[in-house]
Short mmCIF file of C-alpha atoms in Angstrom, two decimals:
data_model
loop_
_atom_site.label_atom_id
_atom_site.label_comp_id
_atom_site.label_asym_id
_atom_site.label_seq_id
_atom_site.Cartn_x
_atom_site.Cartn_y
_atom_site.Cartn_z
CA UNK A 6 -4.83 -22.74 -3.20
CA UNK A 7 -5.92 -23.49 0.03
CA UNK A 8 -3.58 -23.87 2.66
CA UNK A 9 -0.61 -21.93 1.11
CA UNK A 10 1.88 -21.65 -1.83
CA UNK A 11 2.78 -24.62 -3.98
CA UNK A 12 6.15 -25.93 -3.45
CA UNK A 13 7.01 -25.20 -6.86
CA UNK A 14 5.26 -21.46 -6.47
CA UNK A 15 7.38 -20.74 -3.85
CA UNK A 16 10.75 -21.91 -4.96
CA UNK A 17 9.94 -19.76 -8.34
CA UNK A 18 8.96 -16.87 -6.10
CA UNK A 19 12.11 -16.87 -3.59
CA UNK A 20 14.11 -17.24 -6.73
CA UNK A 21 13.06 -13.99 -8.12
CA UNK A 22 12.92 -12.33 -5.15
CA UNK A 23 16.74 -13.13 -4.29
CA UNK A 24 16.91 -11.96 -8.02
CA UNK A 25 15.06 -8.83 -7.64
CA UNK A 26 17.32 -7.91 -5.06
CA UNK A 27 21.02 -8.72 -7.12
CA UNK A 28 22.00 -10.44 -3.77
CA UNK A 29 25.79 -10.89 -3.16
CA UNK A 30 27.56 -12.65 -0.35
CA UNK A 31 27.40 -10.38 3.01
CA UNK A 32 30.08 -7.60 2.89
CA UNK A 33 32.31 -7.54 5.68
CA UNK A 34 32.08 -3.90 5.70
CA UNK A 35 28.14 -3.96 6.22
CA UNK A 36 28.58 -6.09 9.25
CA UNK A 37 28.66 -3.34 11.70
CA UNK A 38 25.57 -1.72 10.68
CA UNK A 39 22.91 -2.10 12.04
CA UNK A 40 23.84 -2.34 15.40
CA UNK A 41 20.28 -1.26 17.00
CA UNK A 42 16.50 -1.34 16.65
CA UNK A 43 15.33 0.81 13.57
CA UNK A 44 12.74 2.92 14.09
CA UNK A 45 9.73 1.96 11.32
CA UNK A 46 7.36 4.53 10.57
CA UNK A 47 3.71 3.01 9.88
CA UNK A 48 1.50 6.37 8.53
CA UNK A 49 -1.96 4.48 9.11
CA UNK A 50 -3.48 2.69 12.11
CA UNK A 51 -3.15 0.09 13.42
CA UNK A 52 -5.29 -2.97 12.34
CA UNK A 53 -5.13 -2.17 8.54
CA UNK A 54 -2.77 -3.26 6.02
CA UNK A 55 0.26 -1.42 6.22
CA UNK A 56 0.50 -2.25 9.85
CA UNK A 57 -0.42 -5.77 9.40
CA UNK A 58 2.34 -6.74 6.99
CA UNK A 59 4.94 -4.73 8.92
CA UNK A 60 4.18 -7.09 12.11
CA UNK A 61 4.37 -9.91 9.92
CA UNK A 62 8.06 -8.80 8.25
CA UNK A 63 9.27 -8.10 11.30
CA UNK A 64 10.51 -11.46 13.10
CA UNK A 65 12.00 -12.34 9.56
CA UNK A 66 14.02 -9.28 9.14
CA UNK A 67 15.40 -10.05 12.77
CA UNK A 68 16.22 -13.01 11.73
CA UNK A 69 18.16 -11.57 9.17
CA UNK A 70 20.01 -9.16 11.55
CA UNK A 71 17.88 -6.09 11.16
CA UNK A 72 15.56 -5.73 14.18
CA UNK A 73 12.81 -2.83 14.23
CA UNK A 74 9.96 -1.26 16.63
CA UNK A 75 6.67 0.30 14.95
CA UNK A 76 6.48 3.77 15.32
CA UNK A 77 2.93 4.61 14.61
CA UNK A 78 3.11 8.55 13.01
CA UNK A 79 -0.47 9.02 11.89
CA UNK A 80 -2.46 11.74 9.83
CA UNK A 81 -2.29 13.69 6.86
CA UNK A 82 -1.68 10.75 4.52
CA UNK A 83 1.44 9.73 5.66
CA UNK A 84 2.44 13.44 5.14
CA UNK A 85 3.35 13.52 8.69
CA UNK A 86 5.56 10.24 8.63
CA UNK A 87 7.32 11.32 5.52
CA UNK A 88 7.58 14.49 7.01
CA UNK A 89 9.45 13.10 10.21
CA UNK A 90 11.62 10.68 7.77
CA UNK A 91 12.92 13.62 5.63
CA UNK A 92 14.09 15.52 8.96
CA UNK A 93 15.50 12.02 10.58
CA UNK A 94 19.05 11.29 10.75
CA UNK A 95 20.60 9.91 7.75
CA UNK A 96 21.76 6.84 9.05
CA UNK A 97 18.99 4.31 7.87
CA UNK A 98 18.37 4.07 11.30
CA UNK A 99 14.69 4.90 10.73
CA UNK A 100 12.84 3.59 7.92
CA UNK A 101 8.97 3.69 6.69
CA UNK A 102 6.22 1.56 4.71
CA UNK A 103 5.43 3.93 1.55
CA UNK A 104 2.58 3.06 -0.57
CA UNK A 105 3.03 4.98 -3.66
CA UNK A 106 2.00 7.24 -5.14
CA UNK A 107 1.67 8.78 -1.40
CA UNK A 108 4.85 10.78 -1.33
CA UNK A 109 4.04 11.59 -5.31
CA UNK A 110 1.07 13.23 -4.27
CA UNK A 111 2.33 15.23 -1.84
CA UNK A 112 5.03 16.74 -3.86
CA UNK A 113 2.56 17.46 -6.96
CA UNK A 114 -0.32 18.20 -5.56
CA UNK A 115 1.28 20.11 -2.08
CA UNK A 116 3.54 21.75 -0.64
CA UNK A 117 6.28 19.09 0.98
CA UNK A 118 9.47 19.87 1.94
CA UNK A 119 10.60 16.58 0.21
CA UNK A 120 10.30 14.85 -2.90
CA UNK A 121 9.09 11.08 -3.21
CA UNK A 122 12.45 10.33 -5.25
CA UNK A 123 15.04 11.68 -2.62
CA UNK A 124 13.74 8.75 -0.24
CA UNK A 125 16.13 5.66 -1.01
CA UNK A 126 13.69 3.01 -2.10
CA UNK A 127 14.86 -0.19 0.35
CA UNK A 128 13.00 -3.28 -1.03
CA UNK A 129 9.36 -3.40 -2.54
CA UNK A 130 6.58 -6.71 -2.04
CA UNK A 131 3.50 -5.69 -3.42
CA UNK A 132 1.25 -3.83 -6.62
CA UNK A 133 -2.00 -3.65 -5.95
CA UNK A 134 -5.42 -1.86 -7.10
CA UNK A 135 -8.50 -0.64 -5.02
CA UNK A 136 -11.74 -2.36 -4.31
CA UNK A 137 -15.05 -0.73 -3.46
CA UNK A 138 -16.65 -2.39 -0.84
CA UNK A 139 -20.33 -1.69 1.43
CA UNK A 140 -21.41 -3.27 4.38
CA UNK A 141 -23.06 -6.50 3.71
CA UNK A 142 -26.67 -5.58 3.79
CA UNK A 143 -26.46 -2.92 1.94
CA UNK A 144 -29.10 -3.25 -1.40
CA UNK A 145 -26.18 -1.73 -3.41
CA UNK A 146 -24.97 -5.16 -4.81
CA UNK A 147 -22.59 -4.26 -8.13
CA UNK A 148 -20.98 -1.28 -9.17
CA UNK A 149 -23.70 0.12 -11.56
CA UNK A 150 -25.89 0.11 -8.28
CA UNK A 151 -23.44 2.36 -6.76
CA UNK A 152 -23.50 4.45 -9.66
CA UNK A 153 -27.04 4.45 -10.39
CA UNK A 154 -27.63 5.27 -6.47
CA UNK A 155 -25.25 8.25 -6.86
CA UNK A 156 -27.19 9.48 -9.42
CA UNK A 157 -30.61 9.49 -7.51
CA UNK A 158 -29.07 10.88 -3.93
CA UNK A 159 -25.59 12.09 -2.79
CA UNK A 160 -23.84 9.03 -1.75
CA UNK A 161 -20.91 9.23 0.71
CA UNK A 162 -17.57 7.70 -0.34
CA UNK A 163 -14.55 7.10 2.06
CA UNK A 164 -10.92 6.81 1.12
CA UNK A 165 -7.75 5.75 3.38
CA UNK A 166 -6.33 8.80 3.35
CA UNK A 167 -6.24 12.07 1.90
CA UNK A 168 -4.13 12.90 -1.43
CA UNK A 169 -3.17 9.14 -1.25
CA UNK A 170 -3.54 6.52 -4.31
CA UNK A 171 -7.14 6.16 -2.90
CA UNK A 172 -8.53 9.58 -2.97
CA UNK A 173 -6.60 9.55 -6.36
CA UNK A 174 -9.07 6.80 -7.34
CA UNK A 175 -12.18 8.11 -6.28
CA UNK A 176 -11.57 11.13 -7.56
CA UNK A 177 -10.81 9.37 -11.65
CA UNK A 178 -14.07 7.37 -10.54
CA UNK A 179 -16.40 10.60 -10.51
CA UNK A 180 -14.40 12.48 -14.01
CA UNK A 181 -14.39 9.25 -15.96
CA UNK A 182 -17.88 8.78 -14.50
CA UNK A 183 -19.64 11.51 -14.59
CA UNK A 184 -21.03 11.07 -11.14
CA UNK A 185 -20.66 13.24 -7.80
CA UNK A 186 -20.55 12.34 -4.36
CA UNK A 187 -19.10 13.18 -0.91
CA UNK A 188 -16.05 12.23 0.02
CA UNK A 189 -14.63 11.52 4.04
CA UNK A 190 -10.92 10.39 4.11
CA UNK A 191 -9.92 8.02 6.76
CA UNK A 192 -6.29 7.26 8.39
CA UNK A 193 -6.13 3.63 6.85
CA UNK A 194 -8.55 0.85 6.63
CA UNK A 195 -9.11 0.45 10.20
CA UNK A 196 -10.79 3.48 10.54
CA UNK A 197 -12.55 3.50 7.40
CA UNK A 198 -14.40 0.01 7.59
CA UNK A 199 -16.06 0.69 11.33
CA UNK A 200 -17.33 3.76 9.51
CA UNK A 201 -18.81 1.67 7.11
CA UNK A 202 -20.34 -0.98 8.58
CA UNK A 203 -21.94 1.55 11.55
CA UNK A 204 -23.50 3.36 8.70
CA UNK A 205 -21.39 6.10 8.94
CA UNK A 206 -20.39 6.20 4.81
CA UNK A 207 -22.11 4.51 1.96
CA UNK A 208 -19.19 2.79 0.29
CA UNK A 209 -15.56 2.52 0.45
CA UNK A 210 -12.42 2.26 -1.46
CA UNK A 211 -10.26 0.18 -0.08
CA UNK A 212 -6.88 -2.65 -0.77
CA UNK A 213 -7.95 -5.64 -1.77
CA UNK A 214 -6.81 -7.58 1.07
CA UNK A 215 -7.26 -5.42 4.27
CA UNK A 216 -11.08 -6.38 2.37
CA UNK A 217 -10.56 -9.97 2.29
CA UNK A 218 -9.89 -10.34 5.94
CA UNK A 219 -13.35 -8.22 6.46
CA UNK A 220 -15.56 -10.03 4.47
CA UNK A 221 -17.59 -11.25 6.92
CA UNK A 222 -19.21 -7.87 7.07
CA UNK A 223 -18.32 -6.52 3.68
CA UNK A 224 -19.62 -7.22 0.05
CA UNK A 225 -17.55 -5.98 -2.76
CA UNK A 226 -18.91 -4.09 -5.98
CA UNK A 227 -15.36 -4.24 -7.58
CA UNK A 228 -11.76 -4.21 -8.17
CA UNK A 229 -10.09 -2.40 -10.30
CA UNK A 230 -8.02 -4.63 -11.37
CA UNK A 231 -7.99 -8.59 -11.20
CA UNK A 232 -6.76 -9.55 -7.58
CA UNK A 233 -5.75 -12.89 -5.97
CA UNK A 234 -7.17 -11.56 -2.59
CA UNK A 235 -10.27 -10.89 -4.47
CA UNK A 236 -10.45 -13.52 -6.97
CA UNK A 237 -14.36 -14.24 -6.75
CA UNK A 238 -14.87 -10.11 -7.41
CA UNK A 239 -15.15 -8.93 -11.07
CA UNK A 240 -13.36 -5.93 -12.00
CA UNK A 241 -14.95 -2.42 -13.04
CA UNK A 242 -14.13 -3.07 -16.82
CA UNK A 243 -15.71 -6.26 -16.78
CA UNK A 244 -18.62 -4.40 -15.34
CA UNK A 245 -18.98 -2.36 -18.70
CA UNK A 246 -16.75 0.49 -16.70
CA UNK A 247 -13.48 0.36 -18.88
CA UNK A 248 -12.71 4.01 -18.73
CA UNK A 249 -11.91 3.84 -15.39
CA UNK A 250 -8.43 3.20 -14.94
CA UNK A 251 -6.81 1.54 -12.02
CA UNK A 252 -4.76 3.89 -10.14
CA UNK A 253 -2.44 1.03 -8.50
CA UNK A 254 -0.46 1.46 -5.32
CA UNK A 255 2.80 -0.33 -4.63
CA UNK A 256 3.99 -1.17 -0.91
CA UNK A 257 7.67 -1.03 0.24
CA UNK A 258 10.39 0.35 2.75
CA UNK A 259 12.25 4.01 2.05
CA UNK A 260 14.60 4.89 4.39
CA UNK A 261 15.96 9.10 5.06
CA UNK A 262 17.56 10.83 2.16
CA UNK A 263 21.37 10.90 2.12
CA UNK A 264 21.53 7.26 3.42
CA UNK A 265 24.80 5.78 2.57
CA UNK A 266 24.02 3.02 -0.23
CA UNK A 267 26.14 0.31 1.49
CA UNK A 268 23.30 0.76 4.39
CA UNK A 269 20.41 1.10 2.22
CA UNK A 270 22.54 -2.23 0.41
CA UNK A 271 22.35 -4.19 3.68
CA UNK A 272 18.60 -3.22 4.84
CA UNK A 273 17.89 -4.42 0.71
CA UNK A 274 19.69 -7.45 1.53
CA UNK A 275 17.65 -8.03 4.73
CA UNK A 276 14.25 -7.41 3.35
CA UNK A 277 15.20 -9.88 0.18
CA UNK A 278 16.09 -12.55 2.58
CA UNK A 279 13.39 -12.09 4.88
CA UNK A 280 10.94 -12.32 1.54
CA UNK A 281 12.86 -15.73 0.66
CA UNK A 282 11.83 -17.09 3.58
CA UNK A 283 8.28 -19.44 2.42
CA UNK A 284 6.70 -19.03 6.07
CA UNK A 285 6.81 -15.71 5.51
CA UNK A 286 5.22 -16.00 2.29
CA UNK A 287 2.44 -18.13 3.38
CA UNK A 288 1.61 -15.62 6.15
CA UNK A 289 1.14 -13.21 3.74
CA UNK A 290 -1.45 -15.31 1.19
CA UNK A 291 -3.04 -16.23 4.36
CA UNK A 292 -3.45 -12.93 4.92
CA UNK A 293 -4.80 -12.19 1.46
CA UNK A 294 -1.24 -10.25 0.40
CA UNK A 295 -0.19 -10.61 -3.21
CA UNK A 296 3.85 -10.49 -3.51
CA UNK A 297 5.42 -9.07 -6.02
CA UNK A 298 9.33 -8.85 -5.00
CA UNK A 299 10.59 -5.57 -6.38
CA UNK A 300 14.74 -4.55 -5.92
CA UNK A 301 15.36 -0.63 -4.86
CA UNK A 302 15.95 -0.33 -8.61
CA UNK A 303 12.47 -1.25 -9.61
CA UNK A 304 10.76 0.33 -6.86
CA UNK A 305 12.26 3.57 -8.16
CA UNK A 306 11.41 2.98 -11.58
CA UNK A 307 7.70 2.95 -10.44
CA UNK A 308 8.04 5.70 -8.41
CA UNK A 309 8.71 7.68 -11.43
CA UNK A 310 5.76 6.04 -13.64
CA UNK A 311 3.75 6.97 -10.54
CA UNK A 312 5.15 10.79 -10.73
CA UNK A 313 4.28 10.80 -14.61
CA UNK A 314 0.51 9.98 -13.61
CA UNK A 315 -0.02 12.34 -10.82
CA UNK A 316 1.23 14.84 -12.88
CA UNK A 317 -1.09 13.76 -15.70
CA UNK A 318 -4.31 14.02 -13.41
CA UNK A 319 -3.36 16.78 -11.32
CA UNK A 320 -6.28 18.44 -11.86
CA UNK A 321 -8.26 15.59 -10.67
CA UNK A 322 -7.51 15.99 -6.95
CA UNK A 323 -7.94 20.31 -6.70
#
């Protein structure tokens, strides 16, 4: 594709996002709410994915009667943002971009006052996996050079955050592996890459796409899993690295627990309409985002597969 999504791509898409959703007509009783700006909690900084797709959603959503400001609530791996959302009214008034397993990790592997399934899951639009990215001179040009290299010296690894999805898979990286290395965590991709390309860290793990729109001054070892954003990058298995498995992360709103469902019904409804929209769409491609539309119902569902593997490599992130 070059410019954006085939007609017939997109009318398939919008069709199973409006699906995904279970849209009915507008309920005369949801009318009322919401009848201000939402607050939207964004956990990493600016310039990286999570705020980059959250601008993009944004006029769309307004156009679907749900208008929002960024509220930028950085550090500790979102812990901090979830932390806030968990203590906010529960009035759907404030929501937040989740990437799971974030919230999964902090209830299994810390302390949290709150646990990932008592945030109402709003709408989800992506599944993704990691790449592993270097700045583009460095002589480490596939991912057996970064693993014969961290064999020979201590390489230094960064993540977007700690006990997120990333640190997750770094961490199955060295068991599976075999190998050791340093580790710096980073508050999202737009910390992380500077770091990298001033020298700062030997490699990255990072999403696939805030790496597309870098790639000027990245080269990629891997994914870890096929990605459209990607698609010229071969994966870690087709690398003769099989064992490690992708530890994917999945994108989408949660609002604060004890939200009434009729309001977490009419943000859903917003979000699904928004994602109907094909300029939004386009944006996103452009952008290097793969959508995949996922209904409250779904995103919950992977919530809990998420939950079953955190628990499973717990031991992995101590």
């Amino acid at each position: 594709m070059t410019e954006g999504f085939s007609a017939n791509r997109r009318d398939v898409l919008a069709a199973a996002i409006l699906g995904a959703a279970g849209l009915a007509e507008p309920a005369n009783a949801q009318t009322r709410f919401p009848s201000r700006e939402l607050s939207w909690l964004i956990y990493q900084a600016p310039g990286g994915s999570l705020d980059l797709t959250a601008r993009l959603i944004q006029p769309n959503l307004a156009e679907n009667g749900v208008r929002t400001n960024l509220d930028y609530a950085i550090g500790a791996g979102g812990r901090i943002a979830r932390t806030r959302l968990s203590r906010a009214q529960p009035d759907g008034y404030t929501i937040m971009t989740e990437s799971s397993p974030g919230a999964v990790m902090d209830e299994v592997l810390g302390s949290a006052e709150y646990k990932a399934l008592d945030f109402p899951p709003i709408f989800g639009w992506s599944i993704i996996g990691w790449q592993f990215c270097v700045k583009k001179d460095s002589p480490m040009r596939t991912f057996g050079d970064f693993v014969a290299e961290a064999r020979r010296r201590r390489v230094t690894m960064g993540t977007i955050g700690r006990s997120g999805s990333s640190h997750l898979q770094v961490e199955i990286v060295k068991k599976r592996l075999g190998i050791n290395f340093d580790i710096v965590h980073f508050e999202g991709s737009g910390r992380a890459y500077p770091a990298l390309m001033g020298g700062h860290i030997d490699v990255c793990c990072s999403g696939p796409a805030s790496g597309a729109r870098n790639r000027d001054n990245l080269h990629f070892l891997g994914v870890t899993r096929a990605e459209p954003a990607l698609r010229d990058v071969p994966t870690l298995a087709s690398q003769g690295f099989p064992e490690v498995e992708s530890a994917d992360q999945m994108w989408y709103a949660m609002t604060t627990p004890g939200t009434s469902a009729t309001r977490v019904a009419r943000l859903e409804e917003a979000f699904a309409r928004a994602f109907q929209n094909r300029d939004l769409l386009e944006r996103m491609e452009r952008a290097g985002e793969s959508i995949t539309a996922l209904s409250s119902a779904q995103v919950r569902e992977v919530v809990a597969g998420h939950l079953r593997l955190v628990q499973e490599n717990r031991d992995l992130m101590r």
